[in-house]
Tab-separated table of C-alpha atoms in Angstrom:
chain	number	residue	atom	x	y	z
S	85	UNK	CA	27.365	-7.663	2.507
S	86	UNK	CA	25.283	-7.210	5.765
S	87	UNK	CA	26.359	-3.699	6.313
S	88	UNK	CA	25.243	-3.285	2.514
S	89	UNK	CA	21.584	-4.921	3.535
S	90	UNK	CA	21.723	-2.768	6.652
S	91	UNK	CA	21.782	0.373	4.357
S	92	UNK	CA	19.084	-0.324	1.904
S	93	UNK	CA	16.947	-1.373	4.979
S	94	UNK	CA	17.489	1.808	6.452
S	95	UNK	CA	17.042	3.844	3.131
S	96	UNK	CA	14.103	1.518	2.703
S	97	UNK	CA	12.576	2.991	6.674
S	98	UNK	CA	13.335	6.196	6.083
S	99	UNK	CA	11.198	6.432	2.777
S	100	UNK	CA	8.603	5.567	4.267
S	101	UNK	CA	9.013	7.427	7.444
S	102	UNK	CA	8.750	10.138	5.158
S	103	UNK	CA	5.790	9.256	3.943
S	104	UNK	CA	4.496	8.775	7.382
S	105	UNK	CA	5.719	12.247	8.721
S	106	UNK	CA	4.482	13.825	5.595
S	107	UNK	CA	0.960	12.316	5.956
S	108	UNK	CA	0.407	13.567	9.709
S	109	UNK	CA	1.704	17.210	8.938
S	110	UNK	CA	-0.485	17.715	6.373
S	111	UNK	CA	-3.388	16.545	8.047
S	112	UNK	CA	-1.819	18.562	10.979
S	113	UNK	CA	-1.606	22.001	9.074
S	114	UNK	CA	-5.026	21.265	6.888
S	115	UNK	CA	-7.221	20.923	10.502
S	116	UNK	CA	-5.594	24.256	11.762
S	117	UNK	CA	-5.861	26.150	8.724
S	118	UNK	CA	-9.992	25.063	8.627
S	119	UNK	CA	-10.084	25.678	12.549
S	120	UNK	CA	-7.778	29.248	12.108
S	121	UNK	CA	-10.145	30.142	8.580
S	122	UNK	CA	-13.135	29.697	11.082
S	123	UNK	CA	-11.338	32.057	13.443
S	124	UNK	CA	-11.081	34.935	11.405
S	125	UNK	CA	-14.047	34.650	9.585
S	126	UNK	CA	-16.286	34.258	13.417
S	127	UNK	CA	-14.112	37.749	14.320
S	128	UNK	CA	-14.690	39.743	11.229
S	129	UNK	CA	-18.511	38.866	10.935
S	130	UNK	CA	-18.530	39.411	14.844
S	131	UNK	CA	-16.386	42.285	15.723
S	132	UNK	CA	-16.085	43.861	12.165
S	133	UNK	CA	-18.789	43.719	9.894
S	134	UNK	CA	-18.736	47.063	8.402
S	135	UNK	CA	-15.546	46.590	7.500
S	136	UNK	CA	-15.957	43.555	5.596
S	137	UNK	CA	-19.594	44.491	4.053
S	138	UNK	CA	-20.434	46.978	2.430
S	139	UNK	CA	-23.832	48.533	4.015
S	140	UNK	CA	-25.515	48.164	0.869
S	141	UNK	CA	-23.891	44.212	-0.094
S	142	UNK	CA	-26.802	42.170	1.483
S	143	UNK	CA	-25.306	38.730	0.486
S	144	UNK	CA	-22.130	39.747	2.617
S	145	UNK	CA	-24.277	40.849	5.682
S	146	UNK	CA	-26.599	37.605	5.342
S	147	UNK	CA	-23.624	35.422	5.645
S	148	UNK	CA	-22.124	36.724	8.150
S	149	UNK	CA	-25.197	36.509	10.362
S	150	UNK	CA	-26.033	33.514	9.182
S	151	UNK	CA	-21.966	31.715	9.888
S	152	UNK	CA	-22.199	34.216	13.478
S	153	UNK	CA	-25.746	32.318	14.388
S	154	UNK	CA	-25.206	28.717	13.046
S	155	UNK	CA	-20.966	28.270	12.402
S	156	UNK	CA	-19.520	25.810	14.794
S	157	UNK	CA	-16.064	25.366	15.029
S	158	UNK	CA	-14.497	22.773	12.738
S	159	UNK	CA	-13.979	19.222	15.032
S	160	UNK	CA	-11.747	16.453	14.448
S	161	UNK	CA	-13.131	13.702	12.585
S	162	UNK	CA	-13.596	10.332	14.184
S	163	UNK	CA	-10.522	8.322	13.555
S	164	UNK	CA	-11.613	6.142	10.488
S	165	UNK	CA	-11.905	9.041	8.743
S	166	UNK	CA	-8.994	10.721	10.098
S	167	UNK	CA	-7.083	7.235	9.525
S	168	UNK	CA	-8.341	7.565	5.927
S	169	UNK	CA	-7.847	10.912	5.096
S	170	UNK	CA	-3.937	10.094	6.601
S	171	UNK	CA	-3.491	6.769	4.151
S	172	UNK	CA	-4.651	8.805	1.214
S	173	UNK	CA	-2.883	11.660	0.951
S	174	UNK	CA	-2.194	12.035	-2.502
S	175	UNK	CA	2.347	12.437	-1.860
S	176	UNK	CA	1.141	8.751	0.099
S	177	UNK	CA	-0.428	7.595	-3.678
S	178	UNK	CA	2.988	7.527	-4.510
S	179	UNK	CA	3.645	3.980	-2.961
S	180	UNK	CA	1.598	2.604	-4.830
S	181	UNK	CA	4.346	2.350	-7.614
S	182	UNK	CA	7.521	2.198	-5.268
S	183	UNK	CA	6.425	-0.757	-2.841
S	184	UNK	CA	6.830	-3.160	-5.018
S	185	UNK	CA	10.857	-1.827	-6.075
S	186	UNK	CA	11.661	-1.167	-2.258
S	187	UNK	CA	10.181	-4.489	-0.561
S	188	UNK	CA	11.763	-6.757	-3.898
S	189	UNK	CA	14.874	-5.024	-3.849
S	190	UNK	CA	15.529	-4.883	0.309
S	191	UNK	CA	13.768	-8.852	0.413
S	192	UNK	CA	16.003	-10.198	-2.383
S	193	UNK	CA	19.076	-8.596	-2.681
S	194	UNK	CA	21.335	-10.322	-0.788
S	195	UNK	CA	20.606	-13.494	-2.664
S	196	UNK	CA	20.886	-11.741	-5.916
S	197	UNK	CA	24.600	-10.554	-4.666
S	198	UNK	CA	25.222	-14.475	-3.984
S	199	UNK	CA	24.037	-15.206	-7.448
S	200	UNK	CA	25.612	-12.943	-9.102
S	201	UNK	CA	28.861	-13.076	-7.469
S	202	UNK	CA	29.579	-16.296	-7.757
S	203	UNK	CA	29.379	-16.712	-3.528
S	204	UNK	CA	26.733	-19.101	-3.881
S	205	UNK	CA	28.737	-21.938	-4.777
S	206	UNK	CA	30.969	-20.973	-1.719
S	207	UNK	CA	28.165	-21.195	0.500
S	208	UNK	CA	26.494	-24.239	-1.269
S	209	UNK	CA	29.713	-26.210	0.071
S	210	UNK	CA	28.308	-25.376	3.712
S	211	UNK	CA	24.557	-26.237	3.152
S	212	UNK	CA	22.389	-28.032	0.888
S	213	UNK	CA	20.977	-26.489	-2.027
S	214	UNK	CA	17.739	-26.956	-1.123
S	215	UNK	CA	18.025	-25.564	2.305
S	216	UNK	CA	19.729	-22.439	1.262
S	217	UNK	CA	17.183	-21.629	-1.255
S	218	UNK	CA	14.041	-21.983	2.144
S	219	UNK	CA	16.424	-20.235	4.531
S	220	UNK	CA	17.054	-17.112	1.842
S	221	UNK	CA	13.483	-17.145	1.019
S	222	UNK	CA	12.067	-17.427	4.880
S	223	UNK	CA	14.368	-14.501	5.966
S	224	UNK	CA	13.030	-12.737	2.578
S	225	UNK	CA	9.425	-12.595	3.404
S	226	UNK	CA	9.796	-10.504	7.048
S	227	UNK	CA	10.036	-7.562	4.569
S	228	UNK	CA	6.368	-7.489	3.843
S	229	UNK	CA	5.650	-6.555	7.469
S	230	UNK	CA	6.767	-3.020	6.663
S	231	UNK	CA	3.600	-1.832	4.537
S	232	UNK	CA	1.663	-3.211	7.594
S	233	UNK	CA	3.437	-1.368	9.971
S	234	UNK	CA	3.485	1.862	8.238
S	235	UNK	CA	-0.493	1.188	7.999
S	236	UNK	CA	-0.683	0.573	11.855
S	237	UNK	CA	1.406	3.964	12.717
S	238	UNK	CA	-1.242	5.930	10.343
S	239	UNK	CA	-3.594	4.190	12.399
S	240	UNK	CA	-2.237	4.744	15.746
S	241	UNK	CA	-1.802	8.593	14.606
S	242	UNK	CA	-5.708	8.774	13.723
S	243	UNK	CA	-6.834	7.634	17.453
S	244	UNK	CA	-3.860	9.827	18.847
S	245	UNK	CA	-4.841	13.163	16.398
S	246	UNK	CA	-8.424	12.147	17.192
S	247	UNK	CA	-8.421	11.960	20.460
S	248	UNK	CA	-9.841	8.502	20.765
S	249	UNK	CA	-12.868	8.056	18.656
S	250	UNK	CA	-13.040	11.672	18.011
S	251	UNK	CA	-15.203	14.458	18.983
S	252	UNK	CA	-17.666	13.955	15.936
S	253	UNK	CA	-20.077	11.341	15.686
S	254	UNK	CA	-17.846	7.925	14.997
S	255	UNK	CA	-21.671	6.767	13.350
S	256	UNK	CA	-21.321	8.140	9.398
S	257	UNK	CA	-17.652	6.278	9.361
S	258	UNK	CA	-19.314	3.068	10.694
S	259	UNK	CA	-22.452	3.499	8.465
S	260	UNK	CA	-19.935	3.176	5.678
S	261	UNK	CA	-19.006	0.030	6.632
S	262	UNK	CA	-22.645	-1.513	8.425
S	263	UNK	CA	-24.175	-0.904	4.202
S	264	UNK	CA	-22.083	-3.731	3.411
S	265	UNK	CA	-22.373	-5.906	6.731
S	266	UNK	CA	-18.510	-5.382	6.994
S	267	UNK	CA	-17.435	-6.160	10.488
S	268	UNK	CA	-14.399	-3.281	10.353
S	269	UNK	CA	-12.704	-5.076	13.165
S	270	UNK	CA	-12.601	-8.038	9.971
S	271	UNK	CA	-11.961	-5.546	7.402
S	272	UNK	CA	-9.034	-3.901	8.975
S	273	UNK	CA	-6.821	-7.165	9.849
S	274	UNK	CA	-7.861	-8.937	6.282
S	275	UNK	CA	-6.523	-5.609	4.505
S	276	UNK	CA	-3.196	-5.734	6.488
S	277	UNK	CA	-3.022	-9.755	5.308
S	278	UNK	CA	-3.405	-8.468	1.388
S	279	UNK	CA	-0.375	-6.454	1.954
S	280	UNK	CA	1.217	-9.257	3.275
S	281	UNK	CA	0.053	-11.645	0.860
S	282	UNK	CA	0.824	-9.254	-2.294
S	283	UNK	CA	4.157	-8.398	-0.907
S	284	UNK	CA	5.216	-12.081	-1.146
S	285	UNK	CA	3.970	-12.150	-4.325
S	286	UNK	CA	6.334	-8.669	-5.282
S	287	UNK	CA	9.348	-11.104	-3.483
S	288	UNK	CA	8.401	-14.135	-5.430
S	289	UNK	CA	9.021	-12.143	-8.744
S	290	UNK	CA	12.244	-10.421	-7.588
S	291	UNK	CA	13.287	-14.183	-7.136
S	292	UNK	CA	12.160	-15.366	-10.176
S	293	UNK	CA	13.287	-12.694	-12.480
S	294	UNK	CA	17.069	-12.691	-10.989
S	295	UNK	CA	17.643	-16.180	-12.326
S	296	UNK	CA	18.883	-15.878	-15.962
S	297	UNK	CA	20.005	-11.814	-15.905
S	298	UNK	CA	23.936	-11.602	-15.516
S	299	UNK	CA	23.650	-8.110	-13.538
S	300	UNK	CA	22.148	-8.054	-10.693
S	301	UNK	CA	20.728	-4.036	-11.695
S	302	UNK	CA	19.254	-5.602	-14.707
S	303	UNK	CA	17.472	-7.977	-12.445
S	304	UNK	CA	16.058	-4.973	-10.198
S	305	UNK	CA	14.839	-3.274	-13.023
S	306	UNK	CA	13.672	-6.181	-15.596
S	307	UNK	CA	11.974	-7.435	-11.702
S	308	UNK	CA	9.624	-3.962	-11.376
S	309	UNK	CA	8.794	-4.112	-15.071
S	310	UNK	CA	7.895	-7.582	-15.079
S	311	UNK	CA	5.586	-6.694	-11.908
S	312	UNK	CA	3.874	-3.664	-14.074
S	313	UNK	CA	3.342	-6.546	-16.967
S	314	UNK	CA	1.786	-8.977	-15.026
S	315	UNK	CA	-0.677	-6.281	-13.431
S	316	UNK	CA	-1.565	-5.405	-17.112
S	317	UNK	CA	-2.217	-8.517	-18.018
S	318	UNK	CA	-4.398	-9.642	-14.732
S	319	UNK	CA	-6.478	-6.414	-15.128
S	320	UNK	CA	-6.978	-6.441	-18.938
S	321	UNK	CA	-6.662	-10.203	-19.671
S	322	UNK	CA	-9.001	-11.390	-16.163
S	323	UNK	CA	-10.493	-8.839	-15.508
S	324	UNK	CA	-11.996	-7.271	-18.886
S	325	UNK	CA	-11.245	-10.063	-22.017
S	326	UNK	CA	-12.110	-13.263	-20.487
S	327	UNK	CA	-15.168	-11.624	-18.733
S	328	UNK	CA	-16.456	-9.928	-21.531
S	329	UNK	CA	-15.586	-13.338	-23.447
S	330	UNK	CA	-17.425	-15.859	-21.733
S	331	UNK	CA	-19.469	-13.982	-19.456
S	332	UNK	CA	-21.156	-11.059	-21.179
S	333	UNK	CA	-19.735	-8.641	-18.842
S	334	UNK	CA	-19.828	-5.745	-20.673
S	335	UNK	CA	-15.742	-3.612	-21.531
S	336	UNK	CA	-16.639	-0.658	-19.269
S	337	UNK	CA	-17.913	-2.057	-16.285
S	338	UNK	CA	-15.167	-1.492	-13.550
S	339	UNK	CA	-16.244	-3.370	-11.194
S	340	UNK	CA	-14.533	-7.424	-12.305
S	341	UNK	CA	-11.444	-5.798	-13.397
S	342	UNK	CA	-11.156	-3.859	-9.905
S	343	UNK	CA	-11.101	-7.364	-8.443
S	344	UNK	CA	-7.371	-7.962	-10.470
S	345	UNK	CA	-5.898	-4.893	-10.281
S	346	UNK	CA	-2.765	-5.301	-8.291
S	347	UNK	CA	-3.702	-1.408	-6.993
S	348	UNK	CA	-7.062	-2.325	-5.327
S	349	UNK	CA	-5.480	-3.378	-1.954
S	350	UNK	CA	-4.304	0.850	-1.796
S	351	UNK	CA	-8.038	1.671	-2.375
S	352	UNK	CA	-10.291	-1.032	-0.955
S	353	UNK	CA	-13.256	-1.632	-2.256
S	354	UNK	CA	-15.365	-2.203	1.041
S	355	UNK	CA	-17.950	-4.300	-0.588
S	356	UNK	CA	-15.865	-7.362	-2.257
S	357	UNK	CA	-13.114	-7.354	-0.078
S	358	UNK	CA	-13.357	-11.262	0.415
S	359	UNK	CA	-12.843	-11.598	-2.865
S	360	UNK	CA	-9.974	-9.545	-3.511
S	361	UNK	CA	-8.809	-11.126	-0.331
S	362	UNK	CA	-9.141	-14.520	-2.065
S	363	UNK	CA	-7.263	-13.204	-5.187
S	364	UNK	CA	-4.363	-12.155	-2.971
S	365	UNK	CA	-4.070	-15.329	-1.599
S	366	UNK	CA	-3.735	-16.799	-5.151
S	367	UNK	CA	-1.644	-14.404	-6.453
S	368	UNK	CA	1.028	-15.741	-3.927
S	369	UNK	CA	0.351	-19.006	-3.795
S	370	UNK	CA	0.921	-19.220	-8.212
S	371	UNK	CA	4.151	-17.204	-7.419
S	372	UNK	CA	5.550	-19.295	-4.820
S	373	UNK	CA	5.061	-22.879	-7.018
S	374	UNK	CA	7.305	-20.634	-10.043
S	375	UNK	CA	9.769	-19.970	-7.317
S	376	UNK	CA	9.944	-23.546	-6.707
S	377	UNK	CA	9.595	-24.911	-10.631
S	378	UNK	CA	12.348	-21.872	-11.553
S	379	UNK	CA	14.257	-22.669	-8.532
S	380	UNK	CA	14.228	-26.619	-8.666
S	381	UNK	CA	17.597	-27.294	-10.838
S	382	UNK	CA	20.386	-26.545	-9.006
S	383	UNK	CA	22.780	-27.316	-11.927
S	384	UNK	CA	20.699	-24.599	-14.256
S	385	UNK	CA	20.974	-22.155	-11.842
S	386	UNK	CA	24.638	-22.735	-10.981
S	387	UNK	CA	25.313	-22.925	-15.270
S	388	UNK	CA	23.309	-19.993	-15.896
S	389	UNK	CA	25.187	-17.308	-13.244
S	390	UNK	CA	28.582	-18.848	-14.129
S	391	UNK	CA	31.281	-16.275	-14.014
């Protein structure tokens, strides 16, 4: 069992290493193809003008003396942009959709191979019921440190492929930020706790979901479905019915349903992150008292994974 949990862990790492790796080679290979581009282009207007304008192409000769005279060689960007331009690389969009299957399935699958086996009732003979059910959930929920740490190595790359704050002006990142009064030294650790926050929320429905199913695959996948149906229904049903319902707020306006979109934590929206914050929070805190209510009856759950 624990070598099994060892190997999805690791599978688990590795996906998101490559992610990682992916994200810093790209940025990599797109700053020395703008810094090489600049190269080429400085030499040939330079060194070989007549050669790449014609003498009677005025727009070619009034470009290059124009990129010779006023050009500058492409900087790195200050590293909140180069941290953002690393999180958002579209292969990185991705895990947006995956997260949720990898954390669930890594969090809860030993205690769906307990269920589902039968072991459970072995190990129920050793411990209380209601003890087993805190300890499995408690060792659970150090899986939704892994989007955070991912997050922090982007970071870490950004000040290291930045050189610090970076060699252009740091101000137009923090401007960004200052138009909302957003303290980013707030912004930054309150982000890292939505992960969190959400990713006990993907672990509460893993949990939930692998009470009645007899196979434990079944669970998995009727788990990430039932995630995709509750972000539906938060978005469309909280976000644009009951809105538009009681409050006038008219279908297309993007902004109240942005605030129950399980996606918003991948793109932040700077200016209401308290709030989205706030709907994290509750998001976990409604999961974890179904855990409890679906986890309460120890006979039902014994009855219902009887072999």
């Amino acid at each position: 069992m624990k070598r099994k949990i060892n190997v999805l862990l690791l599978i688990v790492v590795f996906i998101y290493l490559g992610f990682y790796v992916n994200a810093v080679v790209v940025n990599i290979k797109e700053y020395n193809f703008s810094v090489n581009s600049y190269k080429i282009t400085m030499n040939n207007c330079s060194n070989h003008i007549d050669k790449v304008c014609k003498s009677d192409d005025a727009s070619c000769i009034d470009f290059c003396k124009n990129f010779v005279n006023n050009a500058n060689e492409p900087k790195r960007y200050d590293f909140v942009r180069t941290f953002f331009d690393l999180f958002y690389q579209s292969e990185n969009l991705i895990l947006q959709n995956i997260s949720p299957l990898l954390i669930g399935v890594v969090a809860v699958w030993p205690f769906i191979c307990d269920l589902k086996s039968g072991n459970i009732k072995n190990k129920l003979t050793r411990i209380n019921y209601k003890k087993y059910m805190i300890k499995n959930w408690l060792s659970s929920l150090k899986y939704t440190l892994i989007i955070p740490v991912f997050i922090t190595l982007l970071f870490v790359s950004a000040l290291i492929l930045s050189r610090g704050v970076g060699t252009q002006s740091i101000s137009e990142s923090f401007k960004f930020f200052t138009k909302y009064n957003v303290n980013l030294f707030v912004f930054i650790p309150t982000w890292l706790l939505c992960f969190i926050f959400q990713g006990i929320f993907w672990i509460n429905l893993f949990f939930i979901c692998a009470k009645r199913s007899k196979n434990s695959i079944i669970s998995i996948i009727v788990s990430y479905l039932t995630y995709f149906g509750c972000g539906l229904f938060s978005e469309v049903v909280f976000g644009i019915l009951i809105p538009a319902l009681f409050f006038k707020v008219s279908f297309k306006n993007p902004i109240i349903s942005n605030y129950f979109s399980f996606y918003t934590i991948w793109a932040y929206d700077v200016k209401h992150y308290l709030l989205i914050f706030l709907y994290q929070i509750l998001l976990c805190l409604i999961s974890t008292l179904l855990l409890y209510k679906t986890y309460k009856n120890k006979e039902e759950v014994l009855v219902l994974n009887e072999i």
